[in-house]
């Protein structure tokens, strides 16, 4: 119930293509779904986040699509660039008062080929 | 720039020899988290502090302890490191007053722990 399943494990995309990473969850109490980007040797950095009351959120080339009934959400990276090559983690959290305990997916290693 | 700083970046210790990892933040956030991230795995929450209130995850081994002497600093103590404790340890902070959609967690660069 507490797991967040992420796929694919790795992804190779050509420069200019669309990268799509999918996540699924079980716990309907989750109400916050962020995506984190992590470069080698660095800590994760928040990329974009969504609440379940909207179906899509776009920030620049990054879009989250959210399907509440299917309990799935996905990250789309438009016009993928070599600089986007990193590991991407989806995560989920349920409101717990003052804190924001994140349950992370298993990660997707994205390689954008020039 | 406001940030989360972790020291050291790389730590080598011997099997069973206690080790302490350090995290400091200039964000003045009241919540601090410690995560363990093993190679090619997702970060896993060990515990967190809300101000001085300590919250341990149910599956965090007793071998892991934490201290938060003030708002800015938080320490992770591993009393008797085993080979299975080799990992990247990530510190993160957030501000409890933020609405959940903006309640970002700011991560430090991590400390990579090697156990010989």
Coordinates of C-alpha atoms in Angstrom, one line a residue:
Chain A
X1 CA 0.0 0.0 0.0
X2 CA 2.9 2.3 0.7
X3 CA 4.8 1.5 -2.5
X4 CA 5.2 3.6 -5.6
X5 CA 6.0 1.6 -8.7
X6 CA 8.0 3.3 -11.4
X7 CA 8.8 2.3 -15.0
X8 CA 10.8 1.9 -17.1
X9 CA 14.0 1.3 -15.1
X10 CA 16.1 2.9 -17.9
X11 CA 15.3 4.9 -21.0
X12 CA 17.2 6.0 -24.0
X13 CA 15.8 8.9 -26.1
X14 CA 17.2 10.8 -29.0
X15 CA 17.8 14.5 -28.7
X16 CA 14.5 16.4 -29.4
X17 CA 12.4 13.4 -28.6
X18 CA 9.8 12.9 -25.8
X19 CA 10.8 11.1 -22.6
X20 CA 7.9 9.4 -20.7
X21 CA 8.2 7.9 -17.3
X22 CA 5.3 6.3 -15.5
X23 CA 4.4 5.7 -11.9
X24 CA 1.6 3.9 -10.1
X25 CA 0.5 4.0 -6.5
X26 CA -2.0 2.1 -4.3
X27 CA -2.6 4.3 -1.3
X28 CA -5.5 6.6 -2.1
X29 CA -4.5 8.8 0.9
X30 CA -1.6 10.1 -1.1
X31 CA -2.2 13.7 -2.1
X32 CA 1.1 15.1 -3.3
X33 CA 3.1 13.7 -6.2
X34 CA 6.5 15.3 -6.9
X35 CA 9.1 14.3 -9.4
X36 CA 12.8 14.6 -8.5
X37 CA 15.8 14.8 -10.8
X38 CA 19.2 13.4 -9.6
X39 CA 22.5 13.8 -11.3
X40 CA 25.4 11.5 -10.3
X41 CA 27.0 12.5 -7.0
X42 CA 24.3 15.0 -6.3
X43 CA 21.2 15.0 -4.1
X44 CA 17.7 14.9 -5.7
X45 CA 16.2 18.2 -6.8
X46 CA 12.5 18.9 -7.1
X47 CA 11.5 19.2 -10.7
X48 CA 7.7 19.5 -10.7
X49 CA 4.8 18.4 -8.4
X50 CA 1.1 17.9 -8.7
X51 CA -2.0 17.5 -6.4
X52 CA -4.7 15.0 -7.4
X53 CA -7.3 17.7 -8.0
X54 CA -5.7 18.5 -11.3
X55 CA -5.0 16.2 -14.3
X56 CA -2.0 18.0 -15.8
X57 CA 0.6 20.4 -14.8
X58 CA 3.2 21.9 -17.1
X59 CA 6.4 23.8 -16.4
X60 CA 8.5 24.5 -19.4
X61 CA 9.4 21.3 -21.1
X62 CA 8.2 19.1 -18.2
X63 CA 4.6 18.0 -17.8
X64 CA 3.0 15.8 -15.2
X65 CA -0.1 13.9 -16.3
X66 CA -2.3 12.5 -13.5
X67 CA -5.0 9.9 -13.7
X68 CA -6.7 9.7 -10.3
X69 CA -9.1 6.8 -11.2
X70 CA -6.2 4.7 -12.5
X71 CA -3.9 5.8 -9.6
X72 CA -1.2 6.6 -12.1
X73 CA 0.9 9.6 -13.0
X74 CA 3.6 10.2 -15.5
X75 CA 6.4 12.7 -16.4
X76 CA 6.7 13.9 -20.0
X77 CA 9.9 15.6 -21.0
X78 CA 9.4 17.4 -24.3
X79 CA 12.3 18.2 -26.7
X80 CA 14.6 16.1 -24.5
X81 CA 18.2 17.4 -24.3
X82 CA 21.5 15.7 -23.4
X83 CA 21.5 17.8 -20.3
X84 CA 18.4 16.1 -19.1
X85 CA 20.3 12.8 -18.8
X86 CA 19.9 11.9 -15.1
X87 CA 17.9 9.6 -12.8
X88 CA 14.3 10.6 -12.3
X89 CA 12.3 9.6 -9.2
X90 CA 8.6 9.9 -8.8
X91 CA 7.4 10.2 -5.2
X92 CA 4.2 10.3 -3.2
X93 CA 3.2 11.8 0.1
X94 CA 0.1 12.1 2.2
X95 CA -0.6 15.1 4.3
X96 CA 0.8 14.4 7.7
X97 CA 0.6 17.7 9.5
X98 CA 3.9 19.6 9.5
X99 CA 6.0 17.1 7.7
X100 CA 6.1 15.7 4.2
X101 CA 7.3 12.2 4.3
X102 CA 8.1 11.0 0.7
X103 CA 7.7 7.5 -0.6
X104 CA 10.0 7.3 -3.7
X105 CA 9.7 5.1 -6.8
X106 CA 12.6 3.0 -7.8
X107 CA 14.0 5.5 -10.3
X108 CA 14.5 5.8 -14.1
X109 CA 17.9 6.3 -15.6
X110 CA 17.4 8.6 -18.6
X111 CA 20.0 8.9 -21.3
X112 CA 19.4 11.5 -24.1
X113 CA 21.6 10.8 -27.0
X114 CA 22.9 13.8 -29.1
Chain B
X1 CA 22.9 31.1 -1.3
X2 CA 20.7 29.3 1.2
X3 CA 21.5 25.6 1.1
X4 CA 21.8 22.2 2.7
X5 CA 25.4 21.2 3.4
X6 CA 26.7 17.7 4.2
X7 CA 30.0 16.8 5.5
X8 CA 32.0 14.9 4.7
X9 CA 31.1 14.2 1.1
X10 CA 32.9 10.8 1.3
X11 CA 33.5 8.8 4.5
X12 CA 35.3 5.5 4.8
X13 CA 35.0 3.6 8.0
X14 CA 35.8 0.1 9.3
X15 CA 33.3 -2.6 10.0
X16 CA 31.9 -1.9 13.5
X17 CA 33.6 1.5 14.0
X18 CA 31.1 4.3 14.9
X19 CA 30.7 7.0 12.4
X20 CA 28.9 10.4 12.4
X21 CA 27.7 12.2 9.4
X22 CA 26.8 15.9 9.5
X23 CA 24.2 18.1 7.9
X24 CA 23.7 21.8 8.2
X25 CA 21.3 24.2 6.6
X26 CA 21.0 27.9 6.1
X27 CA 17.4 27.8 5.1
X28 CA 16.1 28.0 8.7
X29 CA 13.7 25.1 8.0
X30 CA 12.1 23.5 11.0
X31 CA 12.0 20.0 9.5
X32 CA 15.0 17.9 8.7
X33 CA 15.1 14.4 7.2
X34 CA 17.7 11.7 6.8
X35 CA 17.5 9.3 3.9
X36 CA 19.6 6.2 3.0
X37 CA 20.1 5.6 -0.7
X38 CA 21.8 2.4 -1.8
X39 CA 23.3 2.0 -5.2
X40 CA 20.6 2.2 -8.0
X41 CA 17.8 2.4 -5.4
X42 CA 15.4 5.0 -4.3
X43 CA 16.0 7.1 -1.2
X44 CA 14.6 5.5 1.9
X45 CA 13.5 7.7 4.8
X46 CA 15.3 6.8 8.1
X47 CA 13.9 9.5 10.4
X48 CA 13.0 13.1 10.6
X49 CA 12.9 16.0 13.1
X50 CA 10.2 18.5 13.4
X51 CA 12.0 21.1 15.5
X52 CA 13.3 19.0 18.3
X53 CA 10.7 16.3 18.0
X54 CA 12.3 13.1 16.7
X55 CA 10.3 10.7 14.4
X56 CA 11.8 7.3 13.7
X57 CA 10.6 5.2 10.8
X58 CA 9.4 1.8 12.0
X59 CA 11.9 -0.2 9.9
X60 CA 14.9 2.0 10.7
X61 CA 17.5 -0.3 12.5
X62 CA 18.5 0.6 16.0
X63 CA 22.1 1.0 14.8
X64 CA 21.1 4.4 13.4
X65 CA 20.6 7.3 15.7
X66 CA 20.2 11.0 15.1
X67 CA 20.8 14.3 17.0
X68 CA 19.6 17.8 16.3
X69 CA 21.3 20.2 18.7
X70 CA 19.8 23.3 17.1
X71 CA 17.8 24.4 14.0
X72 CA 20.8 24.5 11.7
X73 CA 22.5 21.1 12.4
X74 CA 21.5 17.5 12.4
X75 CA 23.7 14.5 12.8
X76 CA 23.4 10.9 11.8
X77 CA 25.2 8.4 14.0
X78 CA 25.8 4.8 12.9
X79 CA 26.9 3.0 16.1
X80 CA 28.3 -0.2 14.5
X81 CA 28.4 0.1 10.7
X82 CA 28.0 -3.2 8.8
X83 CA 28.8 -3.8 5.2
X84 CA 25.1 -3.4 4.4
X85 CA 25.2 0.1 5.6
X86 CA 27.4 1.3 2.7
X87 CA 25.2 3.8 0.9
X88 CA 24.7 7.5 0.1
X89 CA 23.1 9.3 3.0
X90 CA 21.0 12.3 2.1
X91 CA 19.9 15.1 4.3
X92 CA 16.8 17.1 3.4
X93 CA 14.9 20.0 4.9
X94 CA 11.4 21.5 4.5
X95 CA 9.4 24.2 6.1
X96 CA 6.4 23.1 8.0
X97 CA 4.4 26.3 7.5
X98 CA 4.3 25.9 3.7
X99 CA 1.2 24.6 2.0
X100 CA 1.7 21.0 0.9
X101 CA 2.0 21.8 -2.8
X102 CA 4.9 24.1 -2.1
X103 CA 6.4 22.1 0.7
X104 CA 9.5 21.3 -1.1
X105 CA 12.2 19.1 0.3
X106 CA 15.6 20.6 -0.3
X107 CA 18.3 17.9 -0.5
X108 CA 22.0 18.2 0.3
X109 CA 24.6 16.6 -2.0
X110 CA 24.8 13.5 0.2
X111 CA 27.6 11.7 2.0
X112 CA 28.8 8.5 0.4
X113 CA 29.7 6.0 3.1
X114 CA 32.1 3.1 2.5
X115 CA 32.4 0.3 5.1
X116 CA 35.6 -1.8 4.9

